[in-house]
mmCIF file of C-alpha atoms and ligand atoms in Angstrom:
data_model
loop_
_atom_site.group_PDB
_atom_site.id
_atom_site.type_symbol
_atom_site.label_atom_id
_atom_site.label_comp_id
_atom_site.label_asym_id
_atom_site.label_seq_id
_atom_site.Cartn_x
_atom_site.Cartn_y
_atom_site.Cartn_z
ATOM 1 C CA MET A 1 -0.133 -0.018 -0.089
ATOM 2 C CA THR A 2 1.681 3.441 -0.878
ATOM 3 C CA SER A 3 0.211 6.180 1.081
ATOM 4 C CA GLU A 4 0.658 9.590 1.185
ATOM 5 C CA PRO A 5 1.656 11.276 4.647
ATOM 6 C CA SER A 6 -0.682 14.120 5.854
ATOM 7 C CA VAL A 7 1.651 16.330 7.557
ATOM 8 C CA SER A 8 5.193 16.346 8.054
ATOM 9 C CA LEU A 9 6.237 17.799 11.411
ATOM 10 C CA GLU A 10 9.531 18.694 13.194
ATOM 11 C CA PHE A 11 10.645 17.213 16.634
ATOM 12 C CA PHE A 12 13.446 17.684 18.920
ATOM 13 C CA GLN A 13 16.710 18.638 17.565
ATOM 14 C CA GLY A 14 15.598 19.205 13.880
ATOM 15 C CA GLN A 15 14.076 15.415 13.816
ATOM 16 C CA ARG A 16 11.516 15.176 10.965
ATOM 17 C CA ALA A 17 8.032 13.259 11.299
ATOM 18 C CA LEU A 18 5.783 12.211 8.408
ATOM 19 C CA VAL A 19 2.342 11.507 9.774
ATOM 20 C CA PHE A 20 -0.166 8.837 8.022
ATOM 21 C CA ASP A 21 -3.887 8.816 8.535
ATOM 22 C CA GLN A 22 -3.605 5.144 7.539
ATOM 23 C CA ILE A 23 -0.686 2.808 6.050
ATOM 24 C CA ASP A 24 -0.202 -0.902 5.913
ATOM 25 C CA SER A 25 2.807 -0.873 8.283
ATOM 26 C CA THR A 26 5.116 2.203 8.892
ATOM 27 C CA ASN A 27 7.818 -0.477 8.805
ATOM 28 C CA GLU A 28 7.049 -1.452 5.457
ATOM 29 C CA GLU A 29 6.967 2.160 4.606
ATOM 30 C CA ALA A 30 10.265 2.806 5.879
ATOM 31 C CA LEU A 31 11.782 -0.310 4.227
ATOM 32 C CA ARG A 32 10.092 0.868 1.041
ATOM 33 C CA LEU A 33 11.701 4.487 1.460
ATOM 34 C CA ILE A 34 15.249 2.675 1.988
ATOM 35 C CA ARG A 35 14.870 0.609 -0.987
ATOM 36 C CA ALA A 36 13.732 3.319 -2.968
ATOM 37 C CA GLY A 37 17.019 5.322 -2.206
ATOM 38 C CA ARG A 38 14.892 8.001 -0.273
ATOM 39 C CA GLY A 39 15.907 7.055 3.429
ATOM 40 C CA GLU A 40 16.874 9.797 5.666
ATOM 41 C CA ASP A 41 18.754 8.885 8.940
ATOM 42 C CA GLY A 42 16.659 9.779 11.953
ATOM 43 C CA LEU A 43 13.036 9.949 9.985
ATOM 44 C CA TRP A 44 9.752 9.085 11.958
ATOM 45 C CA LEU A 45 6.980 7.878 10.362
ATOM 46 C CA LEU A 46 3.862 7.930 12.353
ATOM 47 C CA ALA A 47 0.208 6.325 11.812
ATOM 48 C CA LYS A 48 -2.835 6.773 13.203
ATOM 49 C CA SER A 49 -3.917 3.010 11.935
ATOM 50 C CA GLN A 50 -2.177 0.284 10.148
ATOM 51 C CA THR A 51 -3.605 -2.518 8.005
ATOM 52 C CA SER A 52 -0.874 -4.841 8.440
ATOM 53 C CA GLY A 53 0.956 -3.917 11.455
ATOM 54 C CA ARG A 54 3.666 -6.716 12.124
ATOM 55 C CA GLY A 55 5.314 -7.818 15.532
ATOM 56 C CA ARG A 56 8.075 -10.041 16.569
ATOM 57 C CA LEU A 57 8.243 -13.692 15.616
ATOM 58 C CA GLY A 58 6.190 -13.460 12.868
ATOM 59 C CA ARG A 59 3.353 -12.293 14.558
ATOM 60 C CA GLU A 60 0.629 -9.807 13.639
ATOM 61 C CA TRP A 61 0.489 -6.444 15.745
ATOM 62 C CA LEU A 62 -3.060 -5.182 16.322
ATOM 63 C CA SER A 63 -3.147 -1.901 14.947
ATOM 64 C CA GLU A 64 -6.432 -0.120 14.993
ATOM 65 C CA GLY A 65 -7.056 3.534 15.397
ATOM 66 C CA GLY A 66 -6.222 4.959 19.034
ATOM 67 C CA ASN A 67 -2.789 3.396 19.478
ATOM 68 C CA PHE A 68 0.696 4.627 18.694
ATOM 69 C CA PHE A 69 2.412 3.094 15.799
ATOM 70 C CA ALA A 70 5.731 4.628 14.383
ATOM 71 C CA SER A 71 9.239 3.655 13.086
ATOM 72 C CA VAL A 72 12.481 5.386 12.822
ATOM 73 C CA LEU A 73 14.825 4.993 10.190
ATOM 74 C CA VAL A 74 18.656 4.592 11.357
ATOM 75 C CA LYS A 75 21.560 4.901 8.801
ATOM 76 C CA SER A 76 23.738 2.369 10.993
ATOM 77 C CA GLU A 77 27.308 3.552 11.742
ATOM 78 C CA ILE A 78 27.386 0.133 13.735
ATOM 79 C CA PRO A 79 28.344 -3.233 12.094
ATOM 80 C CA ARG A 80 25.493 -5.611 10.789
ATOM 81 C CA ALA A 81 26.334 -7.935 13.732
ATOM 82 C CA ARG A 82 25.776 -5.397 16.508
ATOM 83 C CA ALA A 83 22.240 -4.695 15.480
ATOM 84 C CA PRO A 84 20.449 -6.142 18.427
ATOM 85 C CA GLU A 85 22.240 -3.114 20.225
ATOM 86 C CA PHE A 86 19.909 -0.694 18.837
ATOM 87 C CA SER A 87 16.653 -3.165 19.877
ATOM 88 C CA PHE A 88 17.972 -2.487 23.765
ATOM 89 C CA THR A 89 18.607 1.240 23.050
ATOM 90 C CA ALA A 90 14.938 1.661 21.592
ATOM 91 C CA ALA A 91 13.569 -0.103 24.477
ATOM 92 C CA LEU A 92 15.361 2.410 26.988
ATOM 93 C CA ALA A 93 14.146 5.117 24.906
ATOM 94 C CA VAL A 94 10.429 4.075 24.861
ATOM 95 C CA ALA A 95 10.887 3.689 28.778
ATOM 96 C CA LYS A 96 12.160 6.581 29.273
ATOM 97 C CA ALA A 97 9.447 8.585 27.480
ATOM 98 C CA LEU A 98 6.961 6.473 29.063
ATOM 99 C CA ASP A 99 8.427 7.697 32.440
ATOM 100 C CA ARG A 100 7.626 11.466 31.532
ATOM 101 C CA ILE A 101 4.110 10.486 30.342
ATOM 102 C CA VAL A 102 2.824 8.197 33.602
ATOM 103 C CA GLY A 103 4.909 10.395 35.698
ATOM 104 C CA ASP A 104 6.175 7.582 37.901
ATOM 105 C CA ALA A 105 9.777 5.750 36.920
ATOM 106 C CA GLY A 106 8.939 2.703 38.796
ATOM 107 C CA LEU A 107 5.759 1.716 36.969
ATOM 108 C CA ILE A 108 7.847 1.080 33.542
ATOM 109 C CA THR A 109 9.957 -2.068 33.567
ATOM 110 C CA LEU A 110 11.477 -3.773 30.426
ATOM 111 C CA LYS A 111 11.063 -7.099 29.265
ATOM 112 C CA TRP A 112 13.863 -8.898 27.478
ATOM 113 C CA PRO A 113 14.099 -8.633 24.603
ATOM 114 C CA ASN A 114 12.722 -5.347 24.052
ATOM 115 C CA ASP A 115 8.724 -5.262 25.458
ATOM 116 C CA ILE A 116 8.027 -2.314 27.668
ATOM 117 C CA LEU A 117 5.801 -3.213 30.691
ATOM 118 C CA LEU A 118 3.397 -1.155 32.621
ATOM 119 C CA ASN A 119 2.829 -2.336 35.950
ATOM 120 C CA GLY A 120 4.185 -5.790 34.697
ATOM 121 C CA ASN A 121 1.831 -5.890 31.707
ATOM 122 C CA LYS A 122 3.302 -5.479 28.112
ATOM 123 C CA VAL A 123 2.363 -1.807 26.809
ATOM 124 C CA SER A 124 4.668 -1.590 24.216
ATOM 125 C CA GLY A 125 6.801 -3.650 21.737
ATOM 126 C CA ILE A 126 9.861 -2.980 19.184
ATOM 127 C CA LEU A 127 10.339 -4.481 15.933
ATOM 128 C CA VAL A 128 13.888 -3.958 14.425
ATOM 129 C CA GLU A 129 14.252 -4.698 10.762
ATOM 130 C CA SER A 130 17.242 -4.304 8.385
ATOM 131 C CA GLU A 131 18.138 -3.480 5.298
ATOM 132 C CA THR A 132 21.533 -2.909 2.978
ATOM 133 C CA ARG A 133 22.283 -1.008 0.035
ATOM 134 C CA ARG A 134 24.306 -0.509 -2.835
ATOM 135 C CA GLY A 135 26.284 -3.867 -2.101
ATOM 136 C CA GLY A 136 26.514 -3.625 1.820
ATOM 137 C CA ALA A 137 27.919 -0.213 1.848
ATOM 138 C CA GLU A 138 24.863 1.015 3.422
ATOM 139 C CA ASN A 139 23.382 -0.529 6.457
ATOM 140 C CA TRP A 140 19.941 0.413 7.297
ATOM 141 C CA LEU A 141 17.620 -0.297 10.528
ATOM 142 C CA VAL A 142 13.816 0.336 11.083
ATOM 143 C CA VAL A 143 12.829 0.422 14.650
ATOM 144 C CA GLY A 144 8.981 -0.186 14.687
ATOM 145 C CA ILE A 145 7.535 0.904 18.135
ATOM 146 C CA GLY A 146 4.395 0.162 19.027
ATOM 147 C CA ILE A 147 2.452 1.572 22.152
ATOM 148 C CA ASN A 148 -1.047 0.637 23.497
ATOM 149 C CA ILE A 149 -2.574 3.931 24.491
ATOM 150 C CA THR A 150 -6.405 3.409 24.362
ATOM 151 C CA GLY A 151 -6.461 -0.501 23.556
ATOM 152 C CA ALA A 152 -4.714 -3.953 24.211
ATOM 153 C CA PRO A 153 -5.133 -6.950 22.727
ATOM 154 C CA GLU A 154 -7.035 -9.683 24.917
ATOM 155 C CA GLY A 155 -6.157 -13.404 25.311
ATOM 156 C CA VAL A 156 -2.548 -13.181 24.755
ATOM 157 C CA ARG A 157 -0.303 -15.458 26.681
ATOM 158 C CA PHE A 158 1.742 -12.589 28.137
ATOM 159 C CA PRO A 159 -0.946 -9.986 29.745
ATOM 160 C CA ALA A 160 -0.810 -6.588 28.051
ATOM 161 C CA THR A 161 -2.289 -3.383 29.295
ATOM 162 C CA HIS A 162 -2.459 0.257 27.683
ATOM 163 C CA LEU A 163 -1.665 3.575 29.103
ATOM 164 C CA GLN A 164 -5.157 4.871 29.673
ATOM 165 C CA SER A 165 -5.830 2.039 31.962
ATOM 166 C CA ILE A 166 -4.042 4.665 34.428
ATOM 167 C CA ILE A 167 -3.917 7.902 32.988
ATOM 168 C CA ASN A 168 -7.448 9.941 32.631
ATOM 169 C CA GLU A 169 -6.642 12.337 30.769
ATOM 170 C CA ASN A 170 -6.437 12.005 26.740
ATOM 171 C CA ILE A 171 -2.869 11.012 25.415
ATOM 172 C CA ASN A 172 -2.231 12.246 21.938
ATOM 173 C CA ASN A 173 0.005 10.282 19.788
ATOM 174 C CA ILE A 174 2.197 13.420 18.438
ATOM 175 C CA LYS A 175 2.894 14.210 22.185
ATOM 176 C CA LEU A 176 3.927 10.844 22.494
ATOM 177 C CA LEU A 177 6.241 11.252 19.598
ATOM 178 C CA GLU A 178 7.450 14.423 21.208
ATOM 179 C CA GLU A 179 8.706 12.657 24.098
ATOM 180 C CA LEU A 180 9.847 9.724 22.116
ATOM 181 C CA SER A 181 11.767 11.646 19.805
ATOM 182 C CA GLN A 182 13.764 13.387 22.517
ATOM 183 C CA ALA A 183 14.466 10.274 24.699
ATOM 184 C CA TRP A 184 15.789 8.525 21.485
ATOM 185 C CA LYS A 185 18.309 11.084 20.632
ATOM 186 C CA GLU A 186 19.379 11.103 24.082
ATOM 187 C CA VAL A 187 20.047 7.478 24.284
ATOM 188 C CA MET A 188 21.263 7.181 20.630
ATOM 189 C CA GLU A 189 23.916 9.656 21.668
ATOM 190 C CA ARG A 190 24.914 7.684 24.702
ATOM 191 C CA LEU A 191 25.302 4.693 22.727
ATOM 192 C CA TYR A 192 27.424 6.221 19.934
ATOM 193 C CA LYS A 193 29.662 8.157 22.441
ATOM 194 C CA GLU A 194 29.736 5.742 25.515
ATOM 195 C CA GLY A 195 29.282 2.308 23.873
ATOM 196 C CA PHE A 196 26.462 -0.517 24.258
ATOM 197 C CA GLU A 197 28.000 -1.184 27.594
ATOM 198 C CA VAL A 198 26.658 1.911 29.381
ATOM 199 C CA ILE A 199 23.360 0.840 27.429
ATOM 200 C CA LYS A 200 23.326 -2.546 28.691
ATOM 201 C CA GLU A 201 23.741 -1.264 32.495
ATOM 202 C CA ALA A 202 21.057 1.207 32.364
ATOM 203 C CA TRP A 203 18.775 -1.516 30.703
ATOM 204 C CA LEU A 204 19.577 -4.033 33.121
ATOM 205 C CA LYS A 205 18.810 -1.778 35.776
ATOM 206 C CA ARG A 206 15.215 -1.897 35.362
ATOM 207 C CA ALA A 207 14.934 -5.431 33.727
ATOM 208 C CA ALA A 208 11.793 -7.226 35.026
ATOM 209 C CA GLY A 209 12.527 -10.532 36.484
ATOM 210 C CA LEU A 210 16.598 -10.140 36.882
ATOM 211 C CA GLY A 211 17.895 -12.463 39.433
ATOM 212 C CA LYS A 212 14.576 -14.385 39.707
ATOM 213 C CA THR A 213 13.175 -17.861 38.097
ATOM 214 C CA ILE A 214 11.529 -16.995 34.767
ATOM 215 C CA CYS A 215 10.275 -18.915 31.676
ATOM 216 C CA ALA A 216 11.616 -18.376 28.037
ATOM 217 C CA LYS A 217 10.222 -19.672 24.959
ATOM 218 C CA VAL A 218 12.473 -20.356 21.989
ATOM 219 C CA GLY A 219 10.770 -21.878 19.141
ATOM 220 C CA GLU A 220 8.331 -24.856 20.654
ATOM 221 C CA ASP A 221 10.518 -25.261 23.576
ATOM 222 C CA ASP A 222 10.193 -23.899 26.999
ATOM 223 C CA PHE A 223 13.131 -23.161 29.444
ATOM 224 C CA GLU A 224 12.853 -22.228 32.932
ATOM 225 C CA GLY A 225 15.805 -20.900 34.934
ATOM 226 C CA ILE A 226 17.290 -18.094 36.759
ATOM 227 C CA PHE A 227 17.504 -14.968 34.913
ATOM 228 C CA GLU A 228 21.519 -14.059 35.360
ATOM 229 C CA GLY A 229 22.084 -10.916 33.025
ATOM 230 C CA LEU A 230 22.918 -10.538 29.352
ATOM 231 C CA GLY A 231 25.271 -12.348 27.177
ATOM 232 C CA ALA A 232 27.100 -11.279 23.884
ATOM 233 C CA GLY A 233 24.383 -10.213 21.119
ATOM 234 C CA GLY A 234 22.099 -9.127 24.070
ATOM 235 C CA ALA A 235 21.259 -13.028 24.783
ATOM 236 C CA LEU A 236 19.279 -14.017 27.877
ATOM 237 C CA VAL A 237 21.474 -15.651 30.225
ATOM 238 C CA LEU A 238 19.404 -18.220 32.095
ATOM 239 C CA ALA A 239 21.116 -20.588 34.909
ATOM 240 C CA LEU A 240 19.294 -23.817 34.722
ATOM 241 C CA ALA A 241 18.093 -26.433 37.420
ATOM 242 C CA ASP A 242 20.765 -28.898 36.014
ATOM 243 C CA GLY A 243 23.465 -26.366 36.875
ATOM 244 C CA THR A 244 24.001 -25.360 33.302
ATOM 245 C CA ARG A 245 23.890 -22.018 31.514
ATOM 246 C CA LYS A 246 21.587 -21.495 28.526
ATOM 247 C CA GLU A 247 22.055 -18.145 26.342
ATOM 248 C CA ILE A 248 19.124 -17.406 24.298
ATOM 249 C CA LEU A 249 19.569 -14.956 21.167
ATOM 250 C CA SER A 250 16.070 -15.348 20.193
ATOM 251 C CA GLY A 251 13.065 -16.006 21.746
ATOM 252 C CA GLU A 252 10.849 -14.681 24.578
ATOM 253 C CA ILE A 253 9.870 -14.450 28.260
ATOM 254 C CA LEU A 254 6.497 -16.153 28.761
ATOM 255 C CA GLU A 255 6.475 -16.065 32.519
ATOM 256 C CA LEU A 256 8.254 -13.688 35.156
ATOM 257 C CA LYS A 257 6.395 -14.745 38.142
ATOM 258 C CA LEU A 258 7.247 -18.055 39.178
HETATM 259 C C1 LIG B 1 6.283 -6.961 18.884
HETATM 260 O O1 LIG B 1 6.098 -7.882 18.468
HETATM 261 O O2 LIG B 1 6.415 -6.711 20.462
HETATM 262 C C2 LIG B 1 6.901 -5.628 18.099
HETATM 263 C C3 LIG B 1 5.571 -4.710 17.794
HETATM 264 C C4 LIG B 1 6.099 -3.703 16.894
HETATM 265 C C5 LIG B 1 5.091 -2.878 16.351
HETATM 266 C C6 LIG B 1 5.160 -2.024 15.684
HETATM 267 S S1 LIG B 1 4.088 -0.643 15.339
HETATM 268 C C7 LIG B 1 4.729 0.146 14.323
HETATM 269 C C8 LIG B 1 5.744 -0.963 13.584
HETATM 270 N N1 LIG B 1 5.136 -1.149 12.485
HETATM 271 C C9 LIG B 1 4.772 -2.343 12.405
HETATM 272 O O3 LIG B 1 4.211 -2.972 11.493
HETATM 273 N N2 LIG B 1 5.594 -2.801 13.332
HETATM 274 C C10 LIG B 1 5.918 -2.050 14.610
#
């Protein structure tokens, strides 16, 4: 679906955003722009609704009006193998922005690899996709962010919630993008200047389930163990009951309160 943006806006430190009334997926539109040679580093795409919103692990992302759907394009200066660094960085940016919106830092925590929780329930998810151009000379990332403002899916394995469940006044998606674009600039600057270790420490400080027994799903298998920290490439490190250690690079945490 090609769609024309209805508005072009400017945010924190000259960041530009194109706003769409409806689009298939802001990630897909970002990839289309990059493939057409029209990608702009730092450009935000915001949609009021999506007809084919997608989530991690091949899932659909429910995208009816009222919630927040945006993607930011990143012309990456970091080697491709280190792309997971951006998903942890993005999760931190969303957490910072939501701290400001909910006004209570303790309410927002992070669930490996890049979900954001409000009171222990999923309020936001991130999907990072990559694209190379000019025979690998240009590496691009698209960081797609969905935030539940007015609605959350029901009957999902990990419980979901939305911001209006605790905030009475209306939350506007442009206001949310304003907060997010500022937090994004701040954490990206830290990533580039201070390196991933600093981001990782900040992420771990608000990681849900750290040091506790959790259950993680990898493909069809479930693993239960103590969440010890992050390994290389942002892997989830689990200490299993048999005394071995398992590093999970791709999967999800199913259960935090065992
Ligand atoms: C997840 O599965 O938790 C990640 C969800 C990411 C959803 C966002 S909404 C904006 C962007 N466009 C998409 O199609 N997906 C991402």
